């Protein structure tokens, strides 16, 4: 699929971008992999690790449309991973969040259309489903932009889709590195926001594999959601530090008790497949598309009215042993 192709990753120096590049270099022989991001130090550090002849490092911000358009020239596949993701920082700097997550997303779309990119997948978050904070709201707008972009392609054979998933085990922004740091610094307890809080969990490799598979599945306009396990935050803390007390500190502003990925209000446009869900576009494209069978021939069926996919009512749960095994696999994959 990616042999001989040019691939661009916005925000490519992040946890996802590194694992995505690592995976592509192992499985394919691309012509170019372009890392597009604004932090020169992170690019410099990444270039020391990924120095293959196909690698290209572009300094640029997705807010900068002309620079983004130059980077997109000749590109076949785009993964849009760049975003401002810190919930409290987004609340404190709302317009900066909007400039990157909303206006930046539109810049990516416009650049892809202008350059004739073939397939584009934008990374989303569970927080975009019935959002309770600005970060989630901005990503919901981004999702809507990418879905609606399929109406703007004209005669170009361009497809835009979205991948939405929950917390990534071991990523820089997850709670696990935070817990480990507290333990290393001699903390006597771990902070838990709420005893009943649950979260979806996925490994970086699983996230990368899901994106790659959906490049093969996509018809354009889908929001792809993987079926992944849940875990109580108290259980996660116990798995990492079995003998350490836990201190309840209360839910933070904009934080949900349980995560949501398929809202009940979208149940009428949600399809269930063997290992994932698809939320169909709520708008009609010029040419009707049958999303019940994807490009890999997998068949899905409509969910029942009122269906909701959340971390509390999930059928799949992580045990302590499974969590620790996944963390070990994540560490080994990064070596």
mmCIF file of C-alpha atoms in Angstrom:
data_model
loop_
_atom_site.group_PDB
_atom_site.id
_atom_site.type_symbol
_atom_site.label_atom_id
_atom_site.label_comp_id
_atom_site.label_asym_id
_atom_site.label_seq_id
_atom_site.Cartn_x
_atom_site.Cartn_y
_atom_site.Cartn_z
ATOM 1 C CA UNK A 1 0.000 0.000 0.000
ATOM 2 C CA UNK A 2 2.728 2.494 0.941
ATOM 3 C CA UNK A 3 5.587 1.160 -1.168
ATOM 4 C CA UNK A 4 6.962 3.956 -3.346
ATOM 5 C CA UNK A 5 4.513 6.463 -1.827
ATOM 6 C CA UNK A 6 5.057 9.842 -0.211
ATOM 7 C CA UNK A 7 3.575 10.106 3.294
ATOM 8 C CA UNK A 8 3.276 13.263 5.401
ATOM 9 C CA UNK A 9 2.549 13.293 9.137
ATOM 10 C CA UNK A 10 1.568 16.557 10.801
ATOM 11 C CA UNK A 11 2.773 16.704 14.385
ATOM 12 C CA UNK A 12 5.018 13.815 13.424
ATOM 13 C CA UNK A 13 7.486 14.198 16.307
ATOM 14 C CA UNK A 14 4.885 13.088 18.848
ATOM 15 C CA UNK A 15 4.459 9.612 20.308
ATOM 16 C CA UNK A 16 2.140 8.495 17.503
ATOM 17 C CA UNK A 17 4.337 9.904 14.755
ATOM 18 C CA UNK A 18 7.437 8.088 15.975
ATOM 19 C CA UNK A 19 5.670 4.742 16.225
ATOM 20 C CA UNK A 20 3.998 5.314 12.856
ATOM 21 C CA UNK A 21 7.373 5.977 11.216
ATOM 22 C CA UNK A 22 8.973 3.001 12.981
ATOM 23 C CA UNK A 23 6.194 0.747 11.669
ATOM 24 C CA UNK A 24 6.255 2.049 8.095
ATOM 25 C CA UNK A 25 10.020 1.632 7.849
ATOM 26 C CA UNK A 26 9.692 -1.995 8.993
ATOM 27 C CA UNK A 27 6.792 -2.969 6.724
ATOM 28 C CA UNK A 28 7.093 -0.831 3.598
ATOM 29 C CA UNK A 29 9.536 0.899 1.297
ATOM 30 C CA UNK A 30 8.112 4.410 0.957
ATOM 31 C CA UNK A 31 9.629 7.015 -1.326
ATOM 32 C CA UNK A 32 9.395 9.750 1.312
ATOM 33 C CA UNK A 33 8.192 10.109 4.880
ATOM 34 C CA UNK A 34 7.737 13.786 5.685
ATOM 35 C CA UNK A 35 7.647 14.914 9.310
ATOM 36 C CA UNK A 36 5.870 18.264 9.497
ATOM 37 C CA UNK A 37 6.027 19.997 12.885
ATOM 38 C CA UNK A 38 7.100 23.247 14.503
ATOM 39 C CA UNK A 39 9.615 22.142 17.167
ATOM 40 C CA UNK A 40 13.163 22.092 15.797
ATOM 41 C CA UNK A 41 14.623 20.351 18.866
ATOM 42 C CA UNK A 42 12.154 17.466 18.627
ATOM 43 C CA UNK A 43 12.869 17.167 14.917
ATOM 44 C CA UNK A 44 16.617 17.170 15.550
ATOM 45 C CA UNK A 45 16.265 14.451 18.193
ATOM 46 C CA UNK A 46 13.964 12.378 15.983
ATOM 47 C CA UNK A 47 16.368 12.680 13.041
ATOM 48 C CA UNK A 48 19.101 11.075 15.147
ATOM 49 C CA UNK A 49 16.909 8.002 15.535
ATOM 50 C CA UNK A 50 15.217 7.952 12.131
ATOM 51 C CA UNK A 51 17.840 8.876 9.552
ATOM 52 C CA UNK A 52 16.793 6.634 6.646
ATOM 53 C CA UNK A 53 17.240 8.144 3.196
ATOM 54 C CA UNK A 54 13.459 8.457 2.756
ATOM 55 C CA UNK A 55 13.058 10.690 5.815
ATOM 56 C CA UNK A 56 12.341 14.410 5.378
ATOM 57 C CA UNK A 57 11.960 16.923 8.206
ATOM 58 C CA UNK A 58 9.945 20.079 7.537
ATOM 59 C CA UNK A 59 9.762 22.851 10.116
ATOM 60 C CA UNK A 60 6.301 24.370 9.882
ATOM 61 C CA UNK A 61 3.049 25.077 11.674
ATOM 62 C CA UNK A 62 -0.336 23.883 10.429
ATOM 63 C CA UNK A 63 -1.492 27.462 11.043
ATOM 64 C CA UNK A 64 0.833 28.498 8.184
ATOM 65 C CA UNK A 65 -1.095 27.642 5.004
ATOM 66 C CA UNK A 66 1.600 28.588 2.428
ATOM 67 C CA UNK A 67 4.255 26.507 4.217
ATOM 68 C CA UNK A 68 1.853 23.583 4.564
ATOM 69 C CA UNK A 69 1.013 23.745 0.855
ATOM 70 C CA UNK A 70 4.702 23.521 -0.046
ATOM 71 C CA UNK A 71 5.168 20.514 2.223
ATOM 72 C CA UNK A 72 2.180 18.734 0.627
ATOM 73 C CA UNK A 73 3.509 18.853 -2.953
ATOM 74 C CA UNK A 74 3.683 15.330 -4.369
ATOM 75 C CA UNK A 75 2.273 13.715 -1.210
ATOM 76 C CA UNK A 76 0.028 10.642 -1.543
ATOM 77 C CA UNK A 77 -1.011 9.921 2.067
ATOM 78 C CA UNK A 78 -1.468 12.269 5.033
ATOM 79 C CA UNK A 79 -1.950 11.491 8.711
ATOM 80 C CA UNK A 80 -3.049 14.600 10.577
ATOM 81 C CA UNK A 81 -1.828 14.171 14.158
ATOM 82 C CA UNK A 82 -0.946 17.776 15.070
ATOM 83 C CA UNK A 83 -3.118 19.323 17.793
ATOM 84 C CA UNK A 84 -3.114 21.224 21.046
ATOM 85 C CA UNK A 85 -4.250 18.473 23.430
ATOM 86 C CA UNK A 86 -3.805 19.653 27.020
ATOM 87 C CA UNK A 87 -7.288 20.231 28.458
ATOM 88 C CA UNK A 88 -6.499 22.928 31.108
ATOM 89 C CA UNK A 89 -4.127 24.799 28.764
ATOM 90 C CA UNK A 90 -6.808 24.856 26.069
ATOM 91 C CA UNK A 91 -9.311 26.254 28.577
ATOM 92 C CA UNK A 92 -6.850 28.993 29.568
ATOM 93 C CA UNK A 93 -5.832 29.780 25.961
ATOM 94 C CA UNK A 94 -9.031 29.095 24.012
ATOM 95 C CA UNK A 95 -8.249 31.000 20.828
ATOM 96 C CA UNK A 96 -4.837 29.358 20.506
ATOM 97 C CA UNK A 97 -6.544 25.971 20.725
ATOM 98 C CA UNK A 98 -9.019 27.002 18.015
ATOM 99 C CA UNK A 99 -6.270 28.366 15.745
ATOM 100 C CA UNK A 100 -4.473 25.028 15.768
ATOM 101 C CA UNK A 101 -7.241 22.444 16.129
ATOM 102 C CA UNK A 102 -9.875 24.099 13.940
ATOM 103 C CA UNK A 103 -8.222 26.590 11.603
ATOM 104 C CA UNK A 104 -5.153 24.366 11.302
ATOM 105 C CA UNK A 105 -7.383 21.436 10.377
ATOM 106 C CA UNK A 106 -8.964 23.469 7.574
ATOM 107 C CA UNK A 107 -5.489 24.403 6.345
ATOM 108 C CA UNK A 108 -4.598 20.706 6.160
ATOM 109 C CA UNK A 109 -7.775 20.034 4.175
ATOM 110 C CA UNK A 110 -7.190 22.917 1.756
ATOM 111 C CA UNK A 111 -3.552 21.901 1.226
ATOM 112 C CA UNK A 112 -4.496 18.276 0.556
ATOM 113 C CA UNK A 113 -7.099 19.260 -2.034
ATOM 114 C CA UNK A 114 -4.756 21.744 -3.731
ATOM 115 C CA UNK A 115 -1.944 19.175 -3.908
ATOM 116 C CA UNK A 116 -4.078 16.209 -4.950
ATOM 117 C CA UNK A 117 -3.319 14.030 -1.938
ATOM 118 C CA UNK A 118 -5.115 10.699 -2.325
ATOM 119 C CA UNK A 119 -5.963 9.580 1.227
ATOM 120 C CA UNK A 120 -6.125 11.597 4.446
ATOM 121 C CA UNK A 121 -6.847 10.348 7.958
ATOM 122 C CA UNK A 122 -7.205 12.783 10.858
ATOM 123 C CA UNK A 123 -6.602 11.548 14.393
ATOM 124 C CA UNK A 124 -9.382 12.420 16.811
ATOM 125 C CA UNK A 125 -10.163 11.685 20.458
ATOM 126 C CA UNK A 126 -12.928 10.304 22.637
ATOM 127 C CA UNK A 127 -13.226 13.852 24.002
ATOM 128 C CA UNK A 128 -14.777 14.914 20.669
ATOM 129 C CA UNK A 129 -17.864 12.789 21.416
ATOM 130 C CA UNK A 130 -20.375 14.980 23.294
ATOM 131 C CA UNK A 131 -17.505 17.264 24.403
ATOM 132 C CA UNK A 132 -17.272 18.651 27.928
ATOM 133 C CA UNK A 133 -14.216 20.866 27.339
ATOM 134 C CA UNK A 134 -12.803 23.153 24.661
ATOM 135 C CA UNK A 135 -10.220 20.645 23.492
ATOM 136 C CA UNK A 136 -12.960 18.099 22.811
ATOM 137 C CA UNK A 137 -15.180 20.725 21.179
ATOM 138 C CA UNK A 138 -12.350 21.845 18.900
ATOM 139 C CA UNK A 139 -11.682 18.259 17.851
ATOM 140 C CA UNK A 140 -15.383 17.714 17.176
ATOM 141 C CA UNK A 141 -15.275 20.698 14.817
ATOM 142 C CA UNK A 142 -12.132 19.237 13.235
ATOM 143 C CA UNK A 143 -13.916 15.896 12.738
ATOM 144 C CA UNK A 144 -16.827 17.673 11.067
ATOM 145 C CA UNK A 145 -14.449 19.574 8.786
ATOM 146 C CA UNK A 146 -12.687 16.412 7.638
ATOM 147 C CA UNK A 147 -15.945 14.559 7.011
ATOM 148 C CA UNK A 148 -17.442 17.502 5.094
ATOM 149 C CA UNK A 149 -14.212 17.920 3.088
ATOM 150 C CA UNK A 150 -15.358 14.993 0.938
ATOM 151 C CA UNK A 151 -17.921 17.411 -0.551
ATOM 152 C CA UNK A 152 -15.148 19.765 -1.689
ATOM 153 C CA UNK A 153 -12.983 17.412 -3.723
ATOM 154 C CA UNK A 154 -14.737 17.911 -7.071
ATOM 155 C CA UNK A 155 -13.283 15.608 -9.720
ATOM 156 C CA UNK A 156 -10.210 14.824 -7.616
ATOM 157 C CA UNK A 157 -9.992 11.280 -6.235
ATOM 158 C CA UNK A 158 -9.396 12.335 -2.634
ATOM 159 C CA UNK A 159 -10.779 10.675 0.485
ATOM 160 C CA UNK A 160 -10.930 12.173 3.978
ATOM 161 C CA UNK A 161 -11.716 10.069 7.061
ATOM 162 C CA UNK A 162 -11.249 10.258 10.838
ATOM 163 C CA UNK A 163 -9.923 7.801 13.421
ATOM 164 C CA UNK A 164 -11.158 8.268 16.994
ATOM 165 C CA UNK A 165 -9.769 6.375 19.987
ATOM 166 C CA UNK A 166 -9.104 6.719 23.720
ATOM 167 C CA UNK A 167 -6.033 7.010 25.946
ATOM 168 C CA UNK A 168 -2.756 5.712 24.570
ATOM 169 C CA UNK A 169 -0.745 3.525 26.950
ATOM 170 C CA UNK A 170 2.671 4.977 27.627
ATOM 171 C CA UNK A 171 2.305 8.087 25.455
ATOM 172 C CA UNK A 172 3.804 11.330 26.729
ATOM 173 C CA UNK A 173 0.418 12.725 27.703
ATOM 174 C CA UNK A 174 -0.972 9.659 29.456
ATOM 175 C CA UNK A 175 -1.351 9.224 33.201
ATOM 176 C CA UNK A 176 1.023 6.243 33.375
ATOM 177 C CA UNK A 177 4.286 8.204 32.896
ATOM 178 C CA UNK A 178 2.899 10.708 35.421
ATOM 179 C CA UNK A 179 2.286 7.958 37.993
ATOM 180 C CA UNK A 180 5.745 6.485 37.398
ATOM 181 C CA UNK A 181 7.358 9.885 37.841
ATOM 182 C CA UNK A 182 5.576 10.353 41.170
ATOM 183 C CA UNK A 183 6.769 6.920 42.312
ATOM 184 C CA UNK A 184 10.372 7.675 41.290
ATOM 185 C CA UNK A 185 10.216 10.966 43.202
ATOM 186 C CA UNK A 186 9.188 9.157 46.384
ATOM 187 C CA UNK A 187 5.451 9.889 46.485
ATOM 188 C CA UNK A 188 3.587 8.160 49.313
ATOM 189 C CA UNK A 189 0.274 7.940 47.422
ATOM 190 C CA UNK A 190 -1.115 8.198 43.885
ATOM 191 C CA UNK A 191 -3.789 10.815 43.069
ATOM 192 C CA UNK A 192 -7.099 9.427 41.779
ATOM 193 C CA UNK A 193 -9.679 11.913 40.562
ATOM 194 C CA UNK A 194 -12.703 9.673 41.208
ATOM 195 C CA UNK A 195 -12.896 6.010 42.394
ATOM 196 C CA UNK A 196 -15.415 4.938 39.723
ATOM 197 C CA UNK A 197 -13.715 6.676 36.787
ATOM 198 C CA UNK A 198 -13.109 4.474 33.730
ATOM 199 C CA UNK A 199 -11.048 4.993 30.604
ATOM 200 C CA UNK A 200 -10.533 3.315 27.231
ATOM 201 C CA UNK A 201 -6.953 2.142 26.591
ATOM 202 C CA UNK A 202 -5.037 1.399 23.404
ATOM 203 C CA UNK A 203 -1.326 0.888 22.757
ATOM 204 C CA UNK A 204 0.600 3.069 20.325
ATOM 205 C CA UNK A 205 1.134 0.093 18.027
ATOM 206 C CA UNK A 206 -2.562 -0.762 18.061
ATOM 207 C CA UNK A 207 -3.352 2.868 17.190
ATOM 208 C CA UNK A 208 -0.851 2.841 14.319
ATOM 209 C CA UNK A 209 -2.157 -0.485 13.000
ATOM 210 C CA UNK A 210 -5.727 0.810 13.157
ATOM 211 C CA UNK A 211 -4.818 3.866 11.084
ATOM 212 C CA UNK A 212 -2.955 1.777 8.496
ATOM 213 C CA UNK A 213 -5.847 -0.678 8.176
ATOM 214 C CA UNK A 214 -8.345 2.150 7.789
ATOM 215 C CA UNK A 215 -6.356 3.567 4.885
ATOM 216 C CA UNK A 216 -7.330 0.304 3.178
ATOM 217 C CA UNK A 217 -10.916 0.321 4.459
ATOM 218 C CA UNK A 218 -11.898 3.943 3.840
ATOM 219 C CA UNK A 219 -14.367 5.165 1.269
ATOM 220 C CA UNK A 220 -14.249 8.716 2.608
ATOM 221 C CA UNK A 221 -16.345 10.369 5.314
ATOM 222 C CA UNK A 222 -16.164 7.657 7.983
ATOM 223 C CA UNK A 223 -15.263 8.133 11.636
ATOM 224 C CA UNK A 224 -13.544 4.864 12.558
ATOM 225 C CA UNK A 225 -13.648 3.761 16.208
ATOM 226 C CA UNK A 226 -11.823 0.626 17.448
ATOM 227 C CA UNK A 227 -13.255 -1.804 19.968
ATOM 228 C CA UNK A 228 -10.724 -1.493 22.782
ATOM 229 C CA UNK A 229 -10.692 -2.415 26.495
ATOM 230 C CA UNK A 230 -11.651 -0.265 29.464
ATOM 231 C CA UNK A 231 -10.065 -0.070 32.891
ATOM 232 C CA UNK A 232 -10.918 1.666 36.145
ATOM 233 C CA UNK A 233 -8.355 4.281 37.116
ATOM 234 C CA UNK A 234 -8.114 2.729 40.570
ATOM 235 C CA UNK A 235 -7.254 -0.618 38.957
ATOM 236 C CA UNK A 236 -4.651 0.997 36.722
ATOM 237 C CA UNK A 237 -2.971 2.619 39.721
ATOM 238 C CA UNK A 238 -3.060 -0.693 41.625
ATOM 239 C CA UNK A 239 -1.463 -2.528 38.693
ATOM 240 C CA UNK A 240 1.419 -0.049 38.530
ATOM 241 C CA UNK A 241 1.916 0.314 42.286
ATOM 242 C CA UNK A 242 0.132 -2.577 44.088
ATOM 243 C CA UNK A 243 1.057 -1.517 47.614
ATOM 244 C CA UNK A 244 0.748 2.245 47.281
ATOM 245 C CA UNK A 245 -2.255 4.085 48.816
ATOM 246 C CA UNK A 246 -4.518 6.109 46.548
ATOM 247 C CA UNK A 247 -5.756 9.622 47.314
ATOM 248 C CA UNK A 248 -9.031 10.852 45.810
ATOM 249 C CA UNK A 249 -8.557 14.456 44.625
ATOM 250 C CA UNK A 250 -11.793 15.060 42.695
ATOM 251 C CA UNK A 251 -12.630 15.411 39.010
ATOM 252 C CA UNK A 252 -10.787 18.211 37.233
ATOM 253 C CA UNK A 253 -12.628 20.895 35.227
ATOM 254 C CA UNK A 254 -13.787 19.577 31.857
ATOM 255 C CA UNK A 255 -13.102 15.953 32.799
ATOM 256 C CA UNK A 256 -15.663 13.173 32.325
ATOM 257 C CA UNK A 257 -16.330 10.289 34.695
ATOM 258 C CA UNK A 258 -16.470 7.850 31.771
ATOM 259 C CA UNK A 259 -15.217 8.126 28.216
ATOM 260 C CA UNK A 260 -17.533 8.118 25.227
ATOM 261 C CA UNK A 261 -16.698 7.294 21.619
ATOM 262 C CA UNK A 262 -20.048 6.558 19.941
ATOM 263 C CA UNK A 263 -22.678 9.005 21.273
ATOM 264 C CA UNK A 264 -26.301 7.929 21.577
ATOM 265 C CA UNK A 265 -27.312 10.810 19.297
ATOM 266 C CA UNK A 266 -25.286 9.195 16.506
ATOM 267 C CA UNK A 267 -26.755 5.718 16.965
ATOM 268 C CA UNK A 268 -28.874 6.096 13.833
ATOM 269 C CA UNK A 269 -25.731 6.519 11.701
ATOM 270 C CA UNK A 270 -23.458 4.057 13.547
ATOM 271 C CA UNK A 271 -22.415 0.710 12.066
ATOM 272 C CA UNK A 272 -20.865 -2.155 14.014
ATOM 273 C CA UNK A 273 -18.151 -4.306 12.432
ATOM 274 C CA UNK A 274 -16.267 -7.230 13.960
ATOM 275 C CA UNK A 275 -13.544 -5.167 15.655
ATOM 276 C CA UNK A 276 -14.626 -1.570 15.162
ATOM 277 C CA UNK A 277 -17.475 0.874 14.721
ATOM 278 C CA UNK A 278 -18.068 3.386 11.935
ATOM 279 C CA UNK A 279 -20.028 6.597 12.333
ATOM 280 C CA UNK A 280 -21.335 7.509 8.904
ATOM 281 C CA UNK A 281 -21.510 11.136 7.727
ATOM 282 C CA UNK A 282 -24.572 12.981 8.958
ATOM 283 C CA UNK A 283 -24.611 14.852 5.645
ATOM 284 C CA UNK A 284 -25.212 13.462 2.161
ATOM 285 C CA UNK A 285 -22.440 13.528 -0.431
ATOM 286 C CA UNK A 286 -23.197 14.049 -4.107
ATOM 287 C CA UNK A 287 -22.754 10.323 -4.811
ATOM 288 C CA UNK A 288 -24.427 7.935 -2.329
ATOM 289 C CA UNK A 289 -21.938 5.652 -0.565
ATOM 290 C CA UNK A 290 -22.731 2.278 1.007
ATOM 291 C CA UNK A 291 -20.678 2.215 4.202
ATOM 292 C CA UNK A 292 -22.039 -1.153 5.336
ATOM 293 C CA UNK A 293 -19.298 -2.892 3.356
ATOM 294 C CA UNK A 294 -15.823 -1.381 3.309
ATOM 295 C CA UNK A 295 -12.989 -1.544 0.778
ATOM 296 C CA UNK A 296 -11.647 -4.719 2.429
ATOM 297 C CA UNK A 297 -15.002 -6.437 1.992
ATOM 298 C CA UNK A 298 -15.812 -6.366 5.725
ATOM 299 C CA UNK A 299 -19.523 -6.076 6.441
ATOM 300 C CA UNK A 300 -21.137 -4.025 9.195
ATOM 301 C CA UNK A 301 -24.658 -3.699 10.520
ATOM 302 C CA UNK A 302 -26.598 -0.830 12.043
ATOM 303 C CA UNK A 303 -26.601 -0.644 15.841
ATOM 304 C CA UNK A 304 -29.826 -0.472 17.804
ATOM 305 C CA UNK A 305 -31.483 2.888 18.374
ATOM 306 C CA UNK A 306 -30.119 4.431 21.566
ATOM 307 C CA UNK A 307 -26.815 2.556 21.367
ATOM 308 C CA UNK A 308 -23.826 4.187 23.043
ATOM 309 C CA UNK A 309 -20.214 3.017 23.216
ATOM 310 C CA UNK A 310 -18.670 4.172 26.482
ATOM 311 C CA UNK A 311 -15.916 2.987 28.834
ATOM 312 C CA UNK A 312 -18.324 2.166 31.683
ATOM 313 C CA UNK A 313 -20.574 -0.255 29.756
ATOM 314 C CA UNK A 314 -17.814 -1.750 27.633
ATOM 315 C CA UNK A 315 -17.714 -5.556 27.154
ATOM 316 C CA UNK A 316 -13.894 -5.667 27.165
ATOM 317 C CA UNK A 317 -11.832 -4.957 30.298
ATOM 318 C CA UNK A 318 -8.091 -4.940 30.966
ATOM 319 C CA UNK A 319 -6.723 -7.057 33.805
ATOM 320 C CA UNK A 320 -3.622 -6.043 35.776
ATOM 321 C CA UNK A 321 -1.570 -8.681 33.940
ATOM 322 C CA UNK A 322 -2.792 -7.569 30.504
ATOM 323 C CA UNK A 323 -1.994 -3.924 31.280
ATOM 324 C CA UNK A 324 1.553 -4.741 32.398
ATOM 325 C CA UNK A 325 2.083 -6.954 29.348
ATOM 326 C CA UNK A 326 0.946 -4.186 27.003
ATOM 327 C CA UNK A 327 3.239 -1.690 28.733
ATOM 328 C CA UNK A 328 6.163 -4.090 28.367
ATOM 329 C CA UNK A 329 5.393 -4.591 24.672
ATOM 330 C CA UNK A 330 5.217 -0.819 24.222
ATOM 331 C CA UNK A 331 8.639 -0.320 25.822
ATOM 332 C CA UNK A 332 10.191 -3.095 23.739
ATOM 333 C CA UNK A 333 8.714 -1.664 20.525
ATOM 334 C CA UNK A 334 10.422 1.653 21.213
ATOM 335 C CA UNK A 335 13.888 0.070 21.548
#
